[in-house]
mmCIF file of C-alpha atoms and ligand atoms in Angstrom:
data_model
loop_
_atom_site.group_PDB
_atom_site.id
_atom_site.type_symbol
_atom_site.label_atom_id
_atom_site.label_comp_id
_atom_site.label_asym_id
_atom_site.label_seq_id
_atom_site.Cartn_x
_atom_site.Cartn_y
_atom_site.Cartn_z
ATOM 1 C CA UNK A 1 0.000 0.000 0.000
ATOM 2 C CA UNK A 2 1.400 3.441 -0.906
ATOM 3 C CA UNK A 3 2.786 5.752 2.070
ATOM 4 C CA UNK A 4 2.761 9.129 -0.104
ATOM 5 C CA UNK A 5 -0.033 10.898 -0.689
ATOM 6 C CA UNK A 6 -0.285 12.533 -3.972
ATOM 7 C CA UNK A 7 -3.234 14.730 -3.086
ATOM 8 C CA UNK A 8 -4.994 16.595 -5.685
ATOM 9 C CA UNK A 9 -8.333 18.596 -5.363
ATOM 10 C CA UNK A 10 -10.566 18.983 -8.515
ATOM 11 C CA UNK A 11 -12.147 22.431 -8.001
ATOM 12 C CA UNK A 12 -14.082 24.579 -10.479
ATOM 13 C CA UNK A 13 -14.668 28.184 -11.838
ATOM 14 C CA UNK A 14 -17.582 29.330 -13.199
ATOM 15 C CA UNK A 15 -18.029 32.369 -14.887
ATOM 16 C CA UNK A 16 -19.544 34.365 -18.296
ATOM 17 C CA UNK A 17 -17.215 34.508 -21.057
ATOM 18 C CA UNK A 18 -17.397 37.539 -23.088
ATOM 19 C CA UNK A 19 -14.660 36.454 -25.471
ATOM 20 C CA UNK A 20 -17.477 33.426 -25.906
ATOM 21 C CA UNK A 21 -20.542 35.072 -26.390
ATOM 22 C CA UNK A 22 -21.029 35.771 -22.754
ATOM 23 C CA UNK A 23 -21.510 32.102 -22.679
ATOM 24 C CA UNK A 24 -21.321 29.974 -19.074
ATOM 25 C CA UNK A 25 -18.025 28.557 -18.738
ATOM 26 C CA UNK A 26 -16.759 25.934 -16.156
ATOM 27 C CA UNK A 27 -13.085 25.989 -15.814
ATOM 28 C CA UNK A 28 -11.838 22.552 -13.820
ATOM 29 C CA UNK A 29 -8.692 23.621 -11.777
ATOM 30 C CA UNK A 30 -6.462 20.853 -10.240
ATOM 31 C CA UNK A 31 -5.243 21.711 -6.664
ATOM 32 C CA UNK A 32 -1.873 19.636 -5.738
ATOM 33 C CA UNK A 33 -0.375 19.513 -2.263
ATOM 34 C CA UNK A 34 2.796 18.536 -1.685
ATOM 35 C CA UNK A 35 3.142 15.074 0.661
ATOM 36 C CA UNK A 36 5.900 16.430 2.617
ATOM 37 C CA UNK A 37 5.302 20.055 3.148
ATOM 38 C CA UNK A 38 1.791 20.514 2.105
ATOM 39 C CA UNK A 39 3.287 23.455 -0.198
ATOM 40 C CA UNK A 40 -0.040 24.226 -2.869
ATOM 41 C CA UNK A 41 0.216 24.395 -6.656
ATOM 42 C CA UNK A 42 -2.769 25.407 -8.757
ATOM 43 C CA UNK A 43 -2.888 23.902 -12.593
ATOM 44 C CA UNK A 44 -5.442 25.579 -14.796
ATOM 45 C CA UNK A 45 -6.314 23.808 -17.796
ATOM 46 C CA UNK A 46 -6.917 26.814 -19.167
ATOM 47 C CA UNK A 47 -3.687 27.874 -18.733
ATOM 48 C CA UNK A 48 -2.176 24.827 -20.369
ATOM 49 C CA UNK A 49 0.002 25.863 -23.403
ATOM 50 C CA UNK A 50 -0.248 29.069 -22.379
ATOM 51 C CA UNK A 51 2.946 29.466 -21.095
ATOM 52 C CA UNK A 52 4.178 31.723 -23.593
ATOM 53 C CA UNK A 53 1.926 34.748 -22.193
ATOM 54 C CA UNK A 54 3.344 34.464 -18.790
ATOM 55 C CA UNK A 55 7.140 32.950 -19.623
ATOM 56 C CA UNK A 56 7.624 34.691 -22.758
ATOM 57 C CA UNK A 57 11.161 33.539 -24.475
ATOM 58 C CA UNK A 58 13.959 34.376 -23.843
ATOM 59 C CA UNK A 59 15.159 37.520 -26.037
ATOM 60 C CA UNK A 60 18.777 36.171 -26.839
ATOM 61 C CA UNK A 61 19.976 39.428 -28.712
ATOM 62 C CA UNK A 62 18.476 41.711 -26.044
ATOM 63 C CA UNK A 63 21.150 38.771 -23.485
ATOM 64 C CA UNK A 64 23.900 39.262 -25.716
ATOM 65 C CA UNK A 65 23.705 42.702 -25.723
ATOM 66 C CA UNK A 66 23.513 42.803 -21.747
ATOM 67 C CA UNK A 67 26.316 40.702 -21.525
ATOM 68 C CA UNK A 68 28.481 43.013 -24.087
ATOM 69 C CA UNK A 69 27.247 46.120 -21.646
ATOM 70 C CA UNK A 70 28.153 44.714 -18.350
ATOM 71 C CA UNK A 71 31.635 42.848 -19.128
ATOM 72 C CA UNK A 72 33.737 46.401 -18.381
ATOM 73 C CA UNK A 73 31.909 46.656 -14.527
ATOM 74 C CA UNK A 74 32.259 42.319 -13.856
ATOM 75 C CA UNK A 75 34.810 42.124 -11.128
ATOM 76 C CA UNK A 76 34.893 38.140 -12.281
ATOM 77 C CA UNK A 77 36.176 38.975 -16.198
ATOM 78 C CA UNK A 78 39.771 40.766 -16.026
ATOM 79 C CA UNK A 79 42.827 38.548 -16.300
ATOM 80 C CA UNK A 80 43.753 39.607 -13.021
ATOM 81 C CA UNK A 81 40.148 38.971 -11.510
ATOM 82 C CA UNK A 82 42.571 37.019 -8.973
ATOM 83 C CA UNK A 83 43.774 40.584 -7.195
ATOM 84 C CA UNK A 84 40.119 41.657 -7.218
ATOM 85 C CA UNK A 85 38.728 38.748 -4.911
ATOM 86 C CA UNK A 86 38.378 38.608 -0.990
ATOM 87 C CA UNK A 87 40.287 35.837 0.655
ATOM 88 C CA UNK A 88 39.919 33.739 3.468
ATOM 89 C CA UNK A 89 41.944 33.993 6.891
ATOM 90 C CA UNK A 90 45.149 31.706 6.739
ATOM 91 C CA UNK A 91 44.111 29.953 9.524
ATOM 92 C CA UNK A 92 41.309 28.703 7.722
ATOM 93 C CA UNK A 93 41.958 28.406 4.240
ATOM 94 C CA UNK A 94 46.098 28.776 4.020
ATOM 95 C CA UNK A 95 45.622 29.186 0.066
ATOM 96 C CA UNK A 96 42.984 31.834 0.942
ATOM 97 C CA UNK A 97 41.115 31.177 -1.821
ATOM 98 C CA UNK A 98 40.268 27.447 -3.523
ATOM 99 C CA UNK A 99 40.756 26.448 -7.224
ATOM 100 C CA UNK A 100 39.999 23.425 -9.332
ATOM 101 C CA UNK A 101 40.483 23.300 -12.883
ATOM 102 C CA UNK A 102 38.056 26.332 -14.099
ATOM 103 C CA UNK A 103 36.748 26.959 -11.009
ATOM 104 C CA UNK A 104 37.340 29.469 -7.555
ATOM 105 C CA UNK A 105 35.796 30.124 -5.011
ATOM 106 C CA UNK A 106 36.151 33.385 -2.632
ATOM 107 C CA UNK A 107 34.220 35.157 0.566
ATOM 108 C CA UNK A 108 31.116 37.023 -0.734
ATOM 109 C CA UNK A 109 31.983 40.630 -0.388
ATOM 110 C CA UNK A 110 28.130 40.576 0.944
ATOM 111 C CA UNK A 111 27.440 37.711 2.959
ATOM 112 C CA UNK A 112 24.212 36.402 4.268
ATOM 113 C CA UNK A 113 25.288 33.298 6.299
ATOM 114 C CA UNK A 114 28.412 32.855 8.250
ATOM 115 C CA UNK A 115 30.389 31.101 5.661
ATOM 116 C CA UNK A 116 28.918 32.860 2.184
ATOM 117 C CA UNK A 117 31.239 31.705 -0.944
ATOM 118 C CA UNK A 118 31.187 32.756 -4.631
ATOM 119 C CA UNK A 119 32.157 30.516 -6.886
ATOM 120 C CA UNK A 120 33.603 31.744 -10.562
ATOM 121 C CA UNK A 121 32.553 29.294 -13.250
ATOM 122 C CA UNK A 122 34.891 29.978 -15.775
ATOM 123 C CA UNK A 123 36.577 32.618 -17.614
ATOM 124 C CA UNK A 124 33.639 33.279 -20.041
ATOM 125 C CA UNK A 125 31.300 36.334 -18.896
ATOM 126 C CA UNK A 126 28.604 35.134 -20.628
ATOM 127 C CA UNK A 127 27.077 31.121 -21.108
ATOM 128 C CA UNK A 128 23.137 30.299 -22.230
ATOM 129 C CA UNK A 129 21.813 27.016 -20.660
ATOM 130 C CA UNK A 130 23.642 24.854 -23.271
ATOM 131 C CA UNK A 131 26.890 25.748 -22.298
ATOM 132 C CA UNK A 132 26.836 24.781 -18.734
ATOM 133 C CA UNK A 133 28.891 21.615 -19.694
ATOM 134 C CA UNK A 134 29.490 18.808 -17.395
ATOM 135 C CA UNK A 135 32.915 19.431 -16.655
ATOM 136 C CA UNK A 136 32.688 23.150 -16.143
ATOM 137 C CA UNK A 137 29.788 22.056 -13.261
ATOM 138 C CA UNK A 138 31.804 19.229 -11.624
ATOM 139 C CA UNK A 139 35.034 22.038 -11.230
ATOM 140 C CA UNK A 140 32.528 24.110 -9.256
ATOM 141 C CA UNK A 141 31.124 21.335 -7.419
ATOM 142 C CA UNK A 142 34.506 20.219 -6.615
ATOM 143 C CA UNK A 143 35.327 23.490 -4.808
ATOM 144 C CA UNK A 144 31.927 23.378 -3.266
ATOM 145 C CA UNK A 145 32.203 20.646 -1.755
ATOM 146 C CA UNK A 146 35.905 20.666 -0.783
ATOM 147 C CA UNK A 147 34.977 23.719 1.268
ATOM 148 C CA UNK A 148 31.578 22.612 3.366
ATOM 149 C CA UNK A 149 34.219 19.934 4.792
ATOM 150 C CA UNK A 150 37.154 22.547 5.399
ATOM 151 C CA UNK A 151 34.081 24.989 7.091
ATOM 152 C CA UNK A 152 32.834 22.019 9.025
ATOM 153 C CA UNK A 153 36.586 21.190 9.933
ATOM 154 C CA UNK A 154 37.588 24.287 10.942
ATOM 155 C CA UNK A 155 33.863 25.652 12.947
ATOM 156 C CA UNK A 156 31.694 22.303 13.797
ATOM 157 C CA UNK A 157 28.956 24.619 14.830
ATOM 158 C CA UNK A 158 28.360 25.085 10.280
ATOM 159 C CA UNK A 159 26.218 22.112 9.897
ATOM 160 C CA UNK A 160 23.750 23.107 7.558
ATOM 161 C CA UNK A 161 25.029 23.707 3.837
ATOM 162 C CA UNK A 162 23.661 24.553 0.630
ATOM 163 C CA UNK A 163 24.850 24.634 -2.757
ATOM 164 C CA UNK A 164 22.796 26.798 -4.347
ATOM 165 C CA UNK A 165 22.768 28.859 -8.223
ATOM 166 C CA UNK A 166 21.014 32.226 -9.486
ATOM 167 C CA UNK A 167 21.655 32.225 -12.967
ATOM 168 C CA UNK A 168 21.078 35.134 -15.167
ATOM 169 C CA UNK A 169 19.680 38.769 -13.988
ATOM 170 C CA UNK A 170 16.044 37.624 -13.205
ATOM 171 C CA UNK A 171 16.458 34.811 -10.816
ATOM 172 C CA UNK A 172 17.966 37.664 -8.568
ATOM 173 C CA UNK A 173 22.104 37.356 -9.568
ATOM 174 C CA UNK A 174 23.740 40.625 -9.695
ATOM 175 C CA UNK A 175 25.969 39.226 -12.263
ATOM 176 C CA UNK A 176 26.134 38.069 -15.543
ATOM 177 C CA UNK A 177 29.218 36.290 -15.533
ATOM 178 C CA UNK A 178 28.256 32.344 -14.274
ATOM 179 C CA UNK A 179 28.931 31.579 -10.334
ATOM 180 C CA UNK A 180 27.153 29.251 -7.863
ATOM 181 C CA UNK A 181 26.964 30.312 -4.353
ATOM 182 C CA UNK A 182 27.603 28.267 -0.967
ATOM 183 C CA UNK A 183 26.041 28.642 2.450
ATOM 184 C CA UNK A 184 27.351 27.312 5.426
ATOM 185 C CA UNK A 185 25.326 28.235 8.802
ATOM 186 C CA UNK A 186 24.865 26.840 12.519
ATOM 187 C CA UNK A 187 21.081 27.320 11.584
ATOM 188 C CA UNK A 188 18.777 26.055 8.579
ATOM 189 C CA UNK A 189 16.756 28.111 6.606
ATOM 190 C CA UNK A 190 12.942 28.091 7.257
ATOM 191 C CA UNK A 191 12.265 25.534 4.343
ATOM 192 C CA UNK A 192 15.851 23.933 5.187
ATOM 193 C CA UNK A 193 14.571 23.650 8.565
ATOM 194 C CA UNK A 194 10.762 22.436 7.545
ATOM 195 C CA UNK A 195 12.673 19.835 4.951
ATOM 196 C CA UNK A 196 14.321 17.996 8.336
ATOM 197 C CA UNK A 197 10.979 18.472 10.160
ATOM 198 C CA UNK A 198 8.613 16.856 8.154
ATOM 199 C CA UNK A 199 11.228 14.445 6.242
ATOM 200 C CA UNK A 200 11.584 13.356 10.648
ATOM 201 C CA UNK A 201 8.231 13.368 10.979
ATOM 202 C CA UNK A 202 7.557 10.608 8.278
ATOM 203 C CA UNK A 203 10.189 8.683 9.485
ATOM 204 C CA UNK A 204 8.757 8.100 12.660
ATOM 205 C CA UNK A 205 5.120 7.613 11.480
ATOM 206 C CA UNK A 206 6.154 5.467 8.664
ATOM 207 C CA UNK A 207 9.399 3.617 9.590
ATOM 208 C CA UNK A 208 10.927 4.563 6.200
ATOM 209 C CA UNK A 209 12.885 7.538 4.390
ATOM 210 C CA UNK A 210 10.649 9.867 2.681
ATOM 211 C CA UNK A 211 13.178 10.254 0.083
ATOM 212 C CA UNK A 212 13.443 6.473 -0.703
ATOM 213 C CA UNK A 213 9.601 5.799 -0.783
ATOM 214 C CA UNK A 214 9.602 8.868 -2.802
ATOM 215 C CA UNK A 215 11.720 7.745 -5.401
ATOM 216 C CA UNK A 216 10.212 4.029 -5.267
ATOM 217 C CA UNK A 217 7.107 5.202 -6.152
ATOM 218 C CA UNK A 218 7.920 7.777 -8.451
ATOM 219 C CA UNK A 219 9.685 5.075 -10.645
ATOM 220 C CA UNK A 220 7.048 2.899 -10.351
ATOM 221 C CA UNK A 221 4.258 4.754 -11.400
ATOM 222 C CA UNK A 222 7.115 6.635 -13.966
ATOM 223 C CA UNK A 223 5.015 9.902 -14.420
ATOM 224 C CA UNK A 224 7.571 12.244 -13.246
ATOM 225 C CA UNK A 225 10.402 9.849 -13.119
ATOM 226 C CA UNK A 226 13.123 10.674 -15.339
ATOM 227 C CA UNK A 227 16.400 8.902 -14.946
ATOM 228 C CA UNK A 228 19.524 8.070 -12.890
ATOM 229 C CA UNK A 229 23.207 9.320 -12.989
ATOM 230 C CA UNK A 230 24.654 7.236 -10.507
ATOM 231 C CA UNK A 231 23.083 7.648 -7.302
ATOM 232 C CA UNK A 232 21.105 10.642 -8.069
ATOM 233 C CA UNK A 233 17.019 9.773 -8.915
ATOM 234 C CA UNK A 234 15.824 13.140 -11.553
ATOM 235 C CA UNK A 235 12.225 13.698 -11.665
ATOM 236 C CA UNK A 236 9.711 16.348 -11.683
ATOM 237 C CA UNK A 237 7.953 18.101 -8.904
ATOM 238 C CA UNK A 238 4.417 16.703 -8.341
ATOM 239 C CA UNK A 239 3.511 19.875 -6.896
ATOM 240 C CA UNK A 240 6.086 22.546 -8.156
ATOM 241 C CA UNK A 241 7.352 25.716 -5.498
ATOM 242 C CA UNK A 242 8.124 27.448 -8.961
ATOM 243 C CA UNK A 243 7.957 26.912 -13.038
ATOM 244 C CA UNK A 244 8.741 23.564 -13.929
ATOM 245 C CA UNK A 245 10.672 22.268 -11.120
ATOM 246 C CA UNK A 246 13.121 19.390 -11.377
ATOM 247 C CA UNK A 247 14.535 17.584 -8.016
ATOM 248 C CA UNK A 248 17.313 15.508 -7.793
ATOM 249 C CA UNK A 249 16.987 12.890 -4.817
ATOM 250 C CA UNK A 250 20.177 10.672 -3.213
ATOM 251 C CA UNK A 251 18.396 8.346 -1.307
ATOM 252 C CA UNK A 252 21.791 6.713 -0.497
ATOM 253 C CA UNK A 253 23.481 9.805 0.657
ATOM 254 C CA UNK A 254 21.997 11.685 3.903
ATOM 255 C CA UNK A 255 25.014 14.958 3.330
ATOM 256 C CA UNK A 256 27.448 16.412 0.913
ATOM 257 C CA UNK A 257 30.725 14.835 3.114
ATOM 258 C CA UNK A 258 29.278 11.363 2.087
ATOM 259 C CA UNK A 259 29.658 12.322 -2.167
ATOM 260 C CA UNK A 260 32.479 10.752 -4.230
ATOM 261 C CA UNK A 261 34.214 12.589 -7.361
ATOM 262 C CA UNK A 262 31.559 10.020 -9.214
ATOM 263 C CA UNK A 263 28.749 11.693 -7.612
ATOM 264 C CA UNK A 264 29.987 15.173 -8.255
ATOM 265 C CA UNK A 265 30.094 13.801 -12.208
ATOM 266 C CA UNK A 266 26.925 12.076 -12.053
ATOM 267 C CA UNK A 267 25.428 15.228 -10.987
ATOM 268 C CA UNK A 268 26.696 17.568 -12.976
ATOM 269 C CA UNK A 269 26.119 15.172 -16.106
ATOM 270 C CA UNK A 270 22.437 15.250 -14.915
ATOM 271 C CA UNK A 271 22.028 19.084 -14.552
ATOM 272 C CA UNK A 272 23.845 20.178 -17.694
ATOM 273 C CA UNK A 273 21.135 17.390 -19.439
ATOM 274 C CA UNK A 274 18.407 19.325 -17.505
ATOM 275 C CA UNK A 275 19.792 22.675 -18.227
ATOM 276 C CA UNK A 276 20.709 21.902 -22.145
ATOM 277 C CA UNK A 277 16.308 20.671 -22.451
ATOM 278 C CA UNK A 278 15.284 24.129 -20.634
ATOM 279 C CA UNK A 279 17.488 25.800 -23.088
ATOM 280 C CA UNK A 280 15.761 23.896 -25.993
ATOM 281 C CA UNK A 281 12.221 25.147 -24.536
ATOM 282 C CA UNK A 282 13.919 28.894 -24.929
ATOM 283 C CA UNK A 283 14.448 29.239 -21.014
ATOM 284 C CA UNK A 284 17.167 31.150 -20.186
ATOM 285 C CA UNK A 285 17.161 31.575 -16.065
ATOM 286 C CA UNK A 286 16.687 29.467 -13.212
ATOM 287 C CA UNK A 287 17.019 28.879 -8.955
ATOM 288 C CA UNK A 288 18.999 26.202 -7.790
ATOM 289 C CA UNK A 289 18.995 24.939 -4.070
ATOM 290 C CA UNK A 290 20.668 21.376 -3.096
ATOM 291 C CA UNK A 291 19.833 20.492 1.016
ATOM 292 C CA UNK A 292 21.274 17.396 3.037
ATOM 293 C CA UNK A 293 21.271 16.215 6.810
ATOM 294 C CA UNK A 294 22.719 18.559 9.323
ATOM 295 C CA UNK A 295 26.566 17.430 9.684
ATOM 296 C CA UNK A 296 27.024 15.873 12.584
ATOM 297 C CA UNK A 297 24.066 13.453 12.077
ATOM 298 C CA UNK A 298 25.446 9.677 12.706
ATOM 299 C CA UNK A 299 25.196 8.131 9.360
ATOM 300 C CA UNK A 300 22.666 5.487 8.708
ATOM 301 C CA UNK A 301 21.152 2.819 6.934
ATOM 302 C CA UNK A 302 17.755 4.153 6.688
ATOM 303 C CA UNK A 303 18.763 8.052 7.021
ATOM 304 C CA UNK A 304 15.102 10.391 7.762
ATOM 305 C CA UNK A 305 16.501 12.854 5.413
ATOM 306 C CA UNK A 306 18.707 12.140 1.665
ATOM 307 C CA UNK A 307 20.447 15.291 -0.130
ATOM 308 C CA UNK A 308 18.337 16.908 -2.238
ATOM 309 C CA UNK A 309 17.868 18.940 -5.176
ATOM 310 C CA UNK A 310 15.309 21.797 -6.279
ATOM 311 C CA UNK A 311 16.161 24.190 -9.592
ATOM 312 C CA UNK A 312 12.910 26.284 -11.255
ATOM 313 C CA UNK A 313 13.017 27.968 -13.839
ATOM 314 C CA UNK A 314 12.983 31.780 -13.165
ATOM 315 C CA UNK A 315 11.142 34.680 -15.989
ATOM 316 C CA UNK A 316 13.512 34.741 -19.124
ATOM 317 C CA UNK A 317 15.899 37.595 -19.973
ATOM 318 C CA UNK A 318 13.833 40.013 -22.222
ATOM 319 C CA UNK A 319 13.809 43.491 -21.964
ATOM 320 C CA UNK A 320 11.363 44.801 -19.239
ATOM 321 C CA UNK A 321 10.503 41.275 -17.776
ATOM 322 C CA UNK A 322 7.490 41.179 -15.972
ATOM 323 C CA UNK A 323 8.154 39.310 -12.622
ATOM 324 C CA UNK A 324 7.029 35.631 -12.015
ATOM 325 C CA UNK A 325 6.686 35.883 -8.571
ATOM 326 C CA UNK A 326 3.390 37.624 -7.367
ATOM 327 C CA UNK A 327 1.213 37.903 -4.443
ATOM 328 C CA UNK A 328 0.385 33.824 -5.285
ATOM 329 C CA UNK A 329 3.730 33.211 -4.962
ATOM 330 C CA UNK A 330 5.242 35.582 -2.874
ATOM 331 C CA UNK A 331 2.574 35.912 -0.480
ATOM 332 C CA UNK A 332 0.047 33.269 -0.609
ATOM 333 C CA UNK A 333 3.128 30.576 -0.741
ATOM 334 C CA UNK A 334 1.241 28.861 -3.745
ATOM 335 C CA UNK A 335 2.555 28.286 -7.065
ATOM 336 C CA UNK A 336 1.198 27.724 -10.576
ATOM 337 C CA UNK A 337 1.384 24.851 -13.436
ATOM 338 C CA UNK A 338 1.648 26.219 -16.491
ATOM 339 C CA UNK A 339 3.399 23.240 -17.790
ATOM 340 C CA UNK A 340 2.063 19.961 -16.080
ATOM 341 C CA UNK A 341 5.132 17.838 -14.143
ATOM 342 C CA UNK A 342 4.144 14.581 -16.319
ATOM 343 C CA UNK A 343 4.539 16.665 -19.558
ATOM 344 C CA UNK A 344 7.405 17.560 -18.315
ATOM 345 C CA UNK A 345 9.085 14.494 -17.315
ATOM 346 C CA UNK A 346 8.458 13.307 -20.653
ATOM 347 C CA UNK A 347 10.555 16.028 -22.471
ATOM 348 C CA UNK A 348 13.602 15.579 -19.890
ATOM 349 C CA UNK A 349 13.410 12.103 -20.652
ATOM 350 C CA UNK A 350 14.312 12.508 -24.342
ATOM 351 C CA UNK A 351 18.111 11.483 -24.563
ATOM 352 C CA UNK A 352 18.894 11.669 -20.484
ATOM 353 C CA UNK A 353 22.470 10.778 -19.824
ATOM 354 C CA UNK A 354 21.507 7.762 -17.523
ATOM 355 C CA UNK A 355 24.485 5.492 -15.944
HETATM 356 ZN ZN1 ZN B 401 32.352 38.489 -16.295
#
């Protein structure tokens, strides 16, 4: 018998149509609820292929022509971006800052956490989704990773990290050029902190991992299942926190001290697939946020909580982009389907770099 409860309630909207001849319409809506955090999306069938209105594409001469105007003020571009970073204190990182292959990472001249990294991707100011290759995203993984264990090394209190991305000018990064940023904090953040909560909750009503029933049944029914890269399970949201969300799920591994070099590979060969499809639908921007277990949690066999992955896709760069986020979103905590999470799986499917 199945744990999860993919709730959905069938409402309805009734109204006259003057675009019909004034004609009584009944509009079914489909209201989804998360099973773990009873987070709400809406889908409208109404709405269905009607994305373009609300996600228009992406402008890419209007993006190239940002990126020629802003590669004079990017503090990441010059040859000698080196002299430009901050640095860490010797007696925590004695090389100040860390490098592998095209990546660095550096203090954020404005942090928000305790430990607040930027992470250069590259020398190349500008990249569209395609060009977020595999390799490029393991360098910066590499570094990512390498410092949550030097943080957690040096301050034990910096248990909770996150690996987290704004990409392009709409999903809120304040540059062009392409960096991922890292949190490390001796606190969660609120849906860090419900994650834990309710992933511990199921574990003691149910005896099981969320995260592994999760992914059992999502390959089972194979709706929103996509593929595998190794240990990491891609699907799609079955109720979305923003436009079409894709999660990445590691029921195997409960934090980020417990991944290999092959799972920094099989994850970046599963994000650049992800990223290369949104590129193909003419999506240019997105929100990334990857969670695990608090540090210092003993490992275990049957872990409450598994690393985990959420990227949505953020409004495209056009000129005067009109915001997705609204008082639905921003205020009422709900999101909408525009394009529905099976759909969806289906089109990531198409060619996915499984193992
Ligand atoms: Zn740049």
């Amino acid at each position: 018998m199945t744990k999860i409860n993919f709730a959905v309630d069938h409402q309805q909207s009734v109204f006259h149509n003057p675009f019909q001849n004034n004609e009584l319409v009944t509009l079914p809506l489909e209201v989804r609820t998360d099973p773990l955090t009873g987070h709400q999306s809406v889908f409208n069938t109404a709405l269905e292929g009607k994305a373009q209105i609300l996600f228009p594409d992406t402008d890419y001469d209007y993006m190239a022509q940002r990126a020629e105007e802003t590669v004079s003020t990017c503090f990441l571009c010059p040859e000698d971006w080196r002299s430009k970073t901050p640095a860490y204190p010797k007696e925590f990182i004695p090389e100040g800052i860390l490098e592998h292959g095209q990546a660095a990472l550096f203090p954020n001249l404005f942090p928000v956490a305790a430990y607040h990294t930027v992470i250069r991707l590259g020398d190349r100011h500008f990249r569209k989704l395609d060009e977020l290759d595999p390799d490029l995203l393991a360098d910066g993984f590499t570094v990512a990773l390498d410092f949550v264990r030097r943080s957690f090394e040096y301050d034990p209190t910096m248990r909770y990290p996150t690996l987290n991305i704004n990409y392009m000018l709409p999903a809120g990064a304040s540059l062009m050029h392409p960096h991922m940023q890292i949190l490390n904090s001796p606190t969660p953040s609120s849906h860090h902190q419900l994650l834990l909560d309710q992933s511990r909750r199921y574990k003691k009503e149910n005896n099981t991992s969320y995260w592994t029933d999760l992914v059992n049944e999502e390959k089972a029914s194979n709706q929103r299942y996509i593929g595998q890269t190794g240990d990491a399970h891609w699907l799609t949201a079955f109720s979305p926190t923003g436009y079409n969300e894709v999660q990445a799920i590691w029921p195997q591994k409960q934090n980020f001290l417990q991944f290999t070099e092959k799972d920094i590979r099989d994850l970046s060969r599963g994000l650049s697939h992800i990223l290369k499809v949104m590129h193909s639908m003419k999506l240019s921007s997105f929100n990334f946020a990857c969670f695990c277990a608090p540090l210092n949690e003993p490992d275990s066999d049957e872990p409450e909580f598994a690393c985990f992955l959420r990227l949505v896709n953020r409004q495209n760069v056009l000129p005067h982009h009109r915001t997705d986020d609204y008082f639905f979103q921003k205020l009422l905590k709900n999101e909408l389907i525009l394009n529905p999470p099976e759909k969806l799986a289906e089109w990531m499917k198409e060619n996915f770099p499984a193992s």
